[in-house]
Amino acid sequence: MTGVPLRVLSYNVHGLRDDRAALVGLVRDLAPDVMIVQEAPRRFRWRHKCAALADDFGLVVAAGGLPSLGNLLLVSLRVKVHETWCLRYPLTPGRHLRGAVFARCSVKGARFTVTGSHLATDPAERPGQAERWKAAAAGVDGPLVVGADLNEGPGGGAWRTVADGLTDAVADGGGTPTFPATLPRQRIDTLFVSPDIEVAAHDVVDSERARLASDHLPVLADLLLPSS
């Protein structure tokens, strides 16, 4: 296998309401180059809280937080961040405001874009959110990494919308369930990559520490980016 290695972790951290020491220890041991976080701090003192979380993990903030409604991108010092932007979905009255985060990055000269989102629990909202996110991602040139909590499994319409034209980086047969962490029954968290990115290894991390750290299991992939 050839290409530039990139380790990516996508993780719904449940608003940091669980065992933070377990979460920090797990992420530090997994040592991602890029971490796509759902349910990160997005309210009072969100900048400080996101920076403190990144520091706990041994990473730095690339983008997200309040501007993307709790979607956060963290990177290691291997990764250079060139440009960032956020997307907000239309608000349905009585529901949570949600969005997505994007960052153009490079590692050892290999360029890529990473994006993350957390779609609605309401099945009536998800398709429109998936379409808006997909349209925004379609405007990105070059290698693309997509991480999400889609709040539905591979058979759902929103999942199919987001996955269209991409490779499911963590599929193994039907896919390992990711939620709830204590007794996983549903596969709602995933990573997708554009066809020009090779998946060298992947894992849904299911350990005692992972079950303590959040109500979701983290999704991990070792990727090979095309060399510039």
PDB file of C-alpha atoms in Angstrom:
ATOM      1  CA  MET A   1       0.000   0.000   0.000  1.00  0.00           C
ATOM      2  CA  THR A   2       1.245   3.484  -0.882  1.00  0.00           C
ATOM      3  CA  GLY A   3       0.117   6.921   0.152  1.00  0.00           C
ATOM      4  CA  VAL A   4       0.330   9.303   3.097  1.00  0.00           C
ATOM      5  CA  PRO A   5      -0.998   7.783   6.351  1.00  0.00           C
ATOM      6  CA  LEU A   6      -3.808   9.563   8.205  1.00  0.00           C
ATOM      7  CA  ARG A   7      -5.564   8.196  11.294  1.00  0.00           C
ATOM      8  CA  VAL A   8      -9.130   9.508  11.688  1.00  0.00           C
ATOM      9  CA  LEU A   9     -11.474   9.099  14.650  1.00  0.00           C
ATOM     10  CA  SER A  10     -15.171  10.013  14.589  1.00  0.00           C
ATOM     11  CA  TYR A  11     -16.783  10.150  18.014  1.00  0.00           C
ATOM     12  CA  ASN A  12     -20.036  11.345  19.574  1.00  0.00           C
ATOM     13  CA  VAL A  13     -18.834  12.294  23.059  1.00  0.00           C
ATOM     14  CA  HIS A  14     -22.343  12.663  24.552  1.00  0.00           C
ATOM     15  CA  GLY A  15     -21.866  16.258  25.620  1.00  0.00           C
ATOM     16  CA  LEU A  16     -18.999  15.156  27.924  1.00  0.00           C
ATOM     17  CA  ARG A  17     -21.566  13.812  30.391  1.00  0.00           C
ATOM     18  CA  ASP A  18     -19.858  10.459  30.987  1.00  0.00           C
ATOM     19  CA  ASP A  19     -16.457   9.378  32.365  1.00  0.00           C
ATOM     20  CA  ARG A  20     -14.099  12.082  31.105  1.00  0.00           C
ATOM     21  CA  ALA A  21     -10.960  10.318  32.341  1.00  0.00           C
ATOM     22  CA  ALA A  22     -11.948   7.217  30.360  1.00  0.00           C
ATOM     23  CA  LEU A  23     -12.666   9.368  27.296  1.00  0.00           C
ATOM     24  CA  VAL A  24      -9.349  11.196  27.488  1.00  0.00           C
ATOM     25  CA  GLY A  25      -7.342   8.025  28.065  1.00  0.00           C
ATOM     26  CA  LEU A  26      -9.049   6.257  25.167  1.00  0.00           C
ATOM     27  CA  VAL A  27      -8.502   9.077  22.669  1.00  0.00           C
ATOM     28  CA  ARG A  28      -4.882   9.546  23.716  1.00  0.00           C
ATOM     29  CA  ASP A  29      -4.232   5.822  23.240  1.00  0.00           C
ATOM     30  CA  LEU A  30      -5.905   5.841  19.802  1.00  0.00           C
ATOM     31  CA  ALA A  31      -3.770   8.883  18.839  1.00  0.00           C
ATOM     32  CA  PRO A  32      -5.765  10.187  15.861  1.00  0.00           C
ATOM     33  CA  ASP A  33      -4.376  12.746  13.439  1.00  0.00           C
ATOM     34  CA  VAL A  34      -7.913  14.049  12.910  1.00  0.00           C
ATOM     35  CA  MET A  35     -10.802  13.718  15.356  1.00  0.00           C
ATOM     36  CA  ILE A  36     -14.356  14.476  14.190  1.00  0.00           C
ATOM     37  CA  VAL A  37     -16.409  15.183  17.315  1.00  0.00           C
ATOM     38  CA  GLN A  38     -20.173  15.260  17.707  1.00  0.00           C
ATOM     39  CA  GLU A  39     -21.863  16.784  20.783  1.00  0.00           C
ATOM     40  CA  ALA A  40     -18.851  18.929  21.630  1.00  0.00           C
ATOM     41  CA  PRO A  41     -19.274  22.137  23.693  1.00  0.00           C
ATOM     42  CA  ARG A  42     -21.499  24.656  21.891  1.00  0.00           C
ATOM     43  CA  ARG A  43     -22.860  26.945  24.578  1.00  0.00           C
ATOM     44  CA  PHE A  44     -21.469  29.096  27.423  1.00  0.00           C
ATOM     45  CA  ARG A  45     -17.645  29.377  27.316  1.00  0.00           C
ATOM     46  CA  TRP A  46     -17.577  26.997  24.350  1.00  0.00           C
ATOM     47  CA  ARG A  47     -14.222  28.275  23.062  1.00  0.00           C
ATOM     48  CA  HIS A  48     -12.497  27.587  26.348  1.00  0.00           C
ATOM     49  CA  LYS A  49     -14.196  24.205  26.746  1.00  0.00           C
ATOM     50  CA  CYS A  50     -13.321  23.079  23.204  1.00  0.00           C
ATOM     51  CA  ALA A  51      -9.711  24.189  23.644  1.00  0.00           C
ATOM     52  CA  ALA A  52      -9.470  22.422  27.003  1.00  0.00           C
ATOM     53  CA  LEU A  53     -10.911  19.238  25.502  1.00  0.00           C
ATOM     54  CA  ALA A  54      -8.416  19.360  22.632  1.00  0.00           C
ATOM     55  CA  ASP A  55      -5.567  19.882  25.082  1.00  0.00           C
ATOM     56  CA  ASP A  56      -6.726  16.905  27.165  1.00  0.00           C
ATOM     57  CA  PHE A  57      -6.568  14.768  24.016  1.00  0.00           C
ATOM     58  CA  GLY A  58      -3.145  16.109  22.964  1.00  0.00           C
ATOM     59  CA  LEU A  59      -4.738  17.776  19.921  1.00  0.00           C
ATOM     60  CA  VAL A  60      -5.583  21.316  18.791  1.00  0.00           C
ATOM     61  CA  VAL A  61      -8.835  22.877  17.610  1.00  0.00           C
ATOM     62  CA  ALA A  62      -9.159  23.155  13.832  1.00  0.00           C
ATOM     63  CA  ALA A  63     -12.778  24.316  13.492  1.00  0.00           C
ATOM     64  CA  GLY A  64     -16.281  24.078  14.871  1.00  0.00           C
ATOM     65  CA  GLY A  65     -17.934  24.414  18.256  1.00  0.00           C
ATOM     66  CA  LEU A  66     -20.755  26.942  18.446  1.00  0.00           C
ATOM     67  CA  PRO A  67     -20.614  27.989  14.737  1.00  0.00           C
ATOM     68  CA  SER A  68     -21.372  24.395  13.684  1.00  0.00           C
ATOM     69  CA  LEU A  69     -23.661  23.593  16.632  1.00  0.00           C
ATOM     70  CA  GLY A  70     -21.416  21.171  18.514  1.00  0.00           C
ATOM     71  CA  ASN A  71     -19.539  19.622  15.614  1.00  0.00           C
ATOM     72  CA  LEU A  72     -15.811  19.996  16.263  1.00  0.00           C
ATOM     73  CA  LEU A  73     -12.673  19.135  14.302  1.00  0.00           C
ATOM     74  CA  LEU A  74      -9.479  18.487  16.237  1.00  0.00           C
ATOM     75  CA  VAL A  75      -6.090  17.740  14.670  1.00  0.00           C
ATOM     76  CA  SER A  76      -2.622  16.654  15.711  1.00  0.00           C
ATOM     77  CA  LEU A  77       0.421  18.786  14.997  1.00  0.00           C
ATOM     78  CA  ARG A  78       1.095  16.608  11.927  1.00  0.00           C
ATOM     79  CA  VAL A  79      -1.873  18.262  10.227  1.00  0.00           C
ATOM     80  CA  LYS A  80      -1.825  21.758   8.730  1.00  0.00           C
ATOM     81  CA  VAL A  81      -5.191  23.513   8.503  1.00  0.00           C
ATOM     82  CA  HIS A  82      -5.595  25.825   5.504  1.00  0.00           C
ATOM     83  CA  GLU A  83      -9.261  26.876   5.543  1.00  0.00           C
ATOM     84  CA  THR A  84     -12.357  26.235   7.656  1.00  0.00           C
ATOM     85  CA  TRP A  85     -16.069  26.941   7.364  1.00  0.00           C
ATOM     86  CA  CYS A  86     -19.357  25.913   8.943  1.00  0.00           C
ATOM     87  CA  LEU A  87     -22.874  25.158   7.759  1.00  0.00           C
ATOM     88  CA  ARG A  88     -26.137  25.513   9.679  1.00  0.00           C
ATOM     89  CA  TYR A  89     -29.294  23.645   8.783  1.00  0.00           C
ATOM     90  CA  PRO A  90     -32.701  25.363   8.867  1.00  0.00           C
ATOM     91  CA  LEU A  91     -34.326  25.311  12.291  1.00  0.00           C
ATOM     92  CA  THR A  92     -37.515  23.336  12.735  1.00  0.00           C
ATOM     93  CA  PRO A  93     -39.493  25.040  15.541  1.00  0.00           C
ATOM     94  CA  GLY A  94     -39.210  23.072  18.749  1.00  0.00           C
ATOM     95  CA  ARG A  95     -36.183  21.094  17.550  1.00  0.00           C
ATOM     96  CA  HIS A  96     -32.412  21.475  18.035  1.00  0.00           C
ATOM     97  CA  LEU A  97     -30.464  23.695  15.669  1.00  0.00           C
ATOM     98  CA  ARG A  98     -27.845  21.555  13.907  1.00  0.00           C
ATOM     99  CA  GLY A  99     -25.047  22.013  11.396  1.00  0.00           C
ATOM    100  CA  ALA A 100     -21.779  20.782   9.920  1.00  0.00           C
ATOM    101  CA  VAL A 101     -18.104  21.741   9.983  1.00  0.00           C
ATOM    102  CA  PHE A 102     -15.467  21.659   7.213  1.00  0.00           C
ATOM    103  CA  ALA A 103     -11.681  22.052   7.120  1.00  0.00           C
ATOM    104  CA  ARG A 104      -9.208  21.938   4.237  1.00  0.00           C
ATOM    105  CA  CYS A 105      -6.016  20.373   5.547  1.00  0.00           C
ATOM    106  CA  SER A 106      -2.761  18.768   4.514  1.00  0.00           C
ATOM    107  CA  VAL A 107      -0.339  16.283   5.993  1.00  0.00           C
ATOM    108  CA  LYS A 108       3.145  15.825   4.517  1.00  0.00           C
ATOM    109  CA  GLY A 109       1.975  17.720   1.452  1.00  0.00           C
ATOM    110  CA  ALA A 110      -1.070  15.508   0.839  1.00  0.00           C
ATOM    111  CA  ARG A 111      -4.199  17.665   0.814  1.00  0.00           C
ATOM    112  CA  PHE A 112      -7.649  16.602   1.958  1.00  0.00           C
ATOM    113  CA  THR A 113     -10.894  18.047   3.288  1.00  0.00           C
ATOM    114  CA  VAL A 114     -12.618  16.730   6.388  1.00  0.00           C
ATOM    115  CA  THR A 115     -16.237  17.380   7.367  1.00  0.00           C
ATOM    116  CA  GLY A 116     -18.431  16.289  10.239  1.00  0.00           C
ATOM    117  CA  SER A 117     -22.081  16.493  11.196  1.00  0.00           C
ATOM    118  CA  HIS A 118     -24.719  15.135  13.576  1.00  0.00           C
ATOM    119  CA  LEU A 119     -28.096  14.701  11.929  1.00  0.00           C
ATOM    120  CA  ALA A 120     -31.436  15.028  13.667  1.00  0.00           C
ATOM    121  CA  THR A 121     -33.151  12.336  15.702  1.00  0.00           C
ATOM    122  CA  ASP A 122     -36.380  13.331  13.917  1.00  0.00           C
ATOM    123  CA  PRO A 123     -36.792  11.244  10.725  1.00  0.00           C
ATOM    124  CA  ALA A 124     -38.692  14.111   9.118  1.00  0.00           C
ATOM    125  CA  GLU A 125     -35.728  16.473   9.505  1.00  0.00           C
ATOM    126  CA  ARG A 126     -32.863  14.153   8.555  1.00  0.00           C
ATOM    127  CA  PRO A 127     -33.378  13.922   4.765  1.00  0.00           C
ATOM    128  CA  GLY A 128     -33.246  17.691   4.263  1.00  0.00           C
ATOM    129  CA  GLN A 129     -30.191  18.022   6.499  1.00  0.00           C
ATOM    130  CA  ALA A 130     -28.447  15.195   4.642  1.00  0.00           C
ATOM    131  CA  GLU A 131     -29.186  16.840   1.297  1.00  0.00           C
ATOM    132  CA  ARG A 132     -27.826  20.223   2.410  1.00  0.00           C
ATOM    133  CA  TRP A 133     -24.682  18.664   3.844  1.00  0.00           C
ATOM    134  CA  LYS A 134     -24.173  16.515   0.747  1.00  0.00           C
ATOM    135  CA  ALA A 135     -24.573  19.528  -1.552  1.00  0.00           C
ATOM    136  CA  ALA A 136     -21.961  21.442   0.445  1.00  0.00           C
ATOM    137  CA  ALA A 137     -19.560  18.484   0.389  1.00  0.00           C
ATOM    138  CA  ALA A 138     -20.086  18.021  -3.352  1.00  0.00           C
ATOM    139  CA  GLY A 139     -18.462  21.400  -3.926  1.00  0.00           C
ATOM    140  CA  VAL A 140     -15.197  20.205  -2.396  1.00  0.00           C
ATOM    141  CA  ASP A 141     -12.344  19.247  -4.725  1.00  0.00           C
ATOM    142  CA  GLY A 142      -9.892  16.464  -3.932  1.00  0.00           C
ATOM    143  CA  PRO A 143      -9.820  13.788  -1.227  1.00  0.00           C
ATOM    144  CA  LEU A 144     -12.714  13.978   1.239  1.00  0.00           C
ATOM    145  CA  VAL A 145     -13.214  12.457   4.703  1.00  0.00           C
ATOM    146  CA  VAL A 146     -16.729  12.484   6.163  1.00  0.00           C
ATOM    147  CA  GLY A 147     -17.551  11.576   9.766  1.00  0.00           C
ATOM    148  CA  ALA A 148     -20.971  11.603  11.361  1.00  0.00           C
ATOM    149  CA  ASP A 149     -23.589  10.446  13.777  1.00  0.00           C
ATOM    150  CA  LEU A 150     -26.401  10.021  11.258  1.00  0.00           C
ATOM    151  CA  ASN A 151     -29.001   8.886  13.808  1.00  0.00           C
ATOM    152  CA  GLU A 152     -30.050   6.106  11.424  1.00  0.00           C
ATOM    153  CA  GLY A 153     -28.554   2.965   9.947  1.00  0.00           C
ATOM    154  CA  PRO A 154     -27.319   2.078   6.450  1.00  0.00           C
ATOM    155  CA  GLY A 155     -30.834   1.394   5.161  1.00  0.00           C
ATOM    156  CA  GLY A 156     -32.030   4.941   5.793  1.00  0.00           C
ATOM    157  CA  GLY A 157     -32.529   7.587   3.148  1.00  0.00           C
ATOM    158  CA  ALA A 158     -30.290  10.160   4.852  1.00  0.00           C
ATOM    159  CA  TRP A 159     -27.517   7.573   5.180  1.00  0.00           C
ATOM    160  CA  ARG A 160     -27.800   6.732   1.473  1.00  0.00           C
ATOM    161  CA  THR A 161     -27.708  10.430   0.567  1.00  0.00           C
ATOM    162  CA  VAL A 162     -24.518  11.085   2.518  1.00  0.00           C
ATOM    163  CA  ALA A 163     -22.860   7.831   1.393  1.00  0.00           C
ATOM    164  CA  ASP A 164     -23.570   8.296  -2.322  1.00  0.00           C
ATOM    165  CA  GLY A 165     -20.313   8.167  -4.288  1.00  0.00           C
ATOM    166  CA  LEU A 166     -18.211   7.556  -1.175  1.00  0.00           C
ATOM    167  CA  THR A 167     -16.602   4.481   0.394  1.00  0.00           C
ATOM    168  CA  ASP A 168     -17.870   3.279   3.754  1.00  0.00           C
ATOM    169  CA  ALA A 169     -14.560   3.146   5.621  1.00  0.00           C
ATOM    170  CA  VAL A 170     -15.784   0.908   8.446  1.00  0.00           C
ATOM    171  CA  ALA A 171     -18.168  -1.510   6.757  1.00  0.00           C
ATOM    172  CA  ASP A 172     -17.601  -5.175   7.492  1.00  0.00           C
ATOM    173  CA  GLY A 173     -20.545  -7.161   6.293  1.00  0.00           C
ATOM    174  CA  GLY A 174     -23.527  -5.429   7.832  1.00  0.00           C
ATOM    175  CA  GLY A 175     -21.287  -3.176   9.907  1.00  0.00           C
ATOM    176  CA  THR A 176     -20.546  -3.223  13.609  1.00  0.00           C
ATOM    177  CA  PRO A 177     -23.178  -1.466  15.760  1.00  0.00           C
ATOM    178  CA  THR A 178     -22.076   1.714  17.551  1.00  0.00           C
ATOM    179  CA  PHE A 179     -25.049   2.665  19.760  1.00  0.00           C
ATOM    180  CA  PRO A 180     -25.801   2.469  22.608  1.00  0.00           C
ATOM    181  CA  ALA A 181     -22.276   1.814  23.843  1.00  0.00           C
ATOM    182  CA  THR A 182     -23.286  -0.416  26.749  1.00  0.00           C
ATOM    183  CA  LEU A 183     -25.192  -2.844  24.499  1.00  0.00           C
ATOM    184  CA  PRO A 184     -24.728  -1.776  20.870  1.00  0.00           C
ATOM    185  CA  ARG A 185     -27.694  -2.536  18.614  1.00  0.00           C
ATOM    186  CA  GLN A 186     -27.602   0.173  15.935  1.00  0.00           C
ATOM    187  CA  ARG A 187     -24.928   1.328  13.529  1.00  0.00           C
ATOM    188  CA  ILE A 188     -25.514   5.076  13.368  1.00  0.00           C
ATOM    189  CA  ASP A 189     -21.924   6.402  13.539  1.00  0.00           C
ATOM    190  CA  THR A 190     -19.591   6.083  10.588  1.00  0.00           C
ATOM    191  CA  LEU A 191     -16.777   7.374   8.399  1.00  0.00           C
ATOM    192  CA  PHE A 192     -16.957   7.755   4.623  1.00  0.00           C
ATOM    193  CA  VAL A 193     -14.084   8.596   2.274  1.00  0.00           C
ATOM    194  CA  SER A 194     -13.835   9.572  -1.369  1.00  0.00           C
ATOM    195  CA  PRO A 195     -12.690   6.806  -3.767  1.00  0.00           C
ATOM    196  CA  ASP A 196      -9.181   8.273  -4.063  1.00  0.00           C
ATOM    197  CA  ILE A 197      -8.508   7.493  -0.382  1.00  0.00           C
ATOM    198  CA  GLU A 198      -7.458   3.959   0.554  1.00  0.00           C
ATOM    199  CA  VAL A 199      -8.699   2.401   3.794  1.00  0.00           C
ATOM    200  CA  ALA A 200      -5.777   0.501   5.344  1.00  0.00           C
ATOM    201  CA  ALA A 201      -7.555  -0.523   8.566  1.00  0.00           C
ATOM    202  CA  HIS A 202     -10.729   0.256  10.474  1.00  0.00           C
ATOM    203  CA  ASP A 203     -12.364  -0.462  13.810  1.00  0.00           C
ATOM    204  CA  VAL A 204     -15.383   0.278  15.951  1.00  0.00           C
ATOM    205  CA  VAL A 205     -13.639   0.518  19.311  1.00  0.00           C
ATOM    206  CA  ASP A 206     -15.604  -1.625  21.771  1.00  0.00           C
ATOM    207  CA  SER A 207     -13.845  -1.826  25.133  1.00  0.00           C
ATOM    208  CA  GLU A 208     -14.712  -1.317  28.779  1.00  0.00           C
ATOM    209  CA  ARG A 209     -13.164   2.140  28.663  1.00  0.00           C
ATOM    210  CA  ALA A 210     -15.157   3.036  25.541  1.00  0.00           C
ATOM    211  CA  ARG A 211     -18.378   1.978  27.250  1.00  0.00           C
ATOM    212  CA  LEU A 212     -17.554   4.289  30.168  1.00  0.00           C
ATOM    213  CA  ALA A 213     -16.482   7.224  28.001  1.00  0.00           C
ATOM    214  CA  SER A 214     -19.708   7.905  26.050  1.00  0.00           C
ATOM    215  CA  ASP A 215     -23.051   6.447  25.014  1.00  0.00           C
ATOM    216  CA  HIS A 216     -21.615   5.920  21.500  1.00  0.00           C
ATOM    217  CA  LEU A 217     -18.657   3.780  20.431  1.00  0.00           C
ATOM    218  CA  PRO A 218     -15.927   5.572  18.467  1.00  0.00           C
ATOM    219  CA  VAL A 219     -15.210   4.819  14.824  1.00  0.00           C
ATOM    220  CA  LEU A 220     -11.540   4.629  13.795  1.00  0.00           C
ATOM    221  CA  ALA A 221      -9.896   4.336  10.374  1.00  0.00           C
ATOM    222  CA  ASP A 222      -6.310   4.318   9.155  1.00  0.00           C
ATOM    223  CA  LEU A 223      -6.318   5.940   5.735  1.00  0.00           C
ATOM    224  CA  LEU A 224      -3.811   6.417   2.938  1.00  0.00           C
ATOM    225  CA  LEU A 225      -4.119   9.749   1.169  1.00  0.00           C
ATOM    226  CA  PRO A 226      -2.958  10.129  -2.423  1.00  0.00           C
ATOM    227  CA  SER A 227       0.423  11.848  -2.540  1.00  0.00           C
ATOM    228  CA  SER A 228       0.447  15.309  -4.077  1.00  0.00           C
TER     229      SER A 228
END
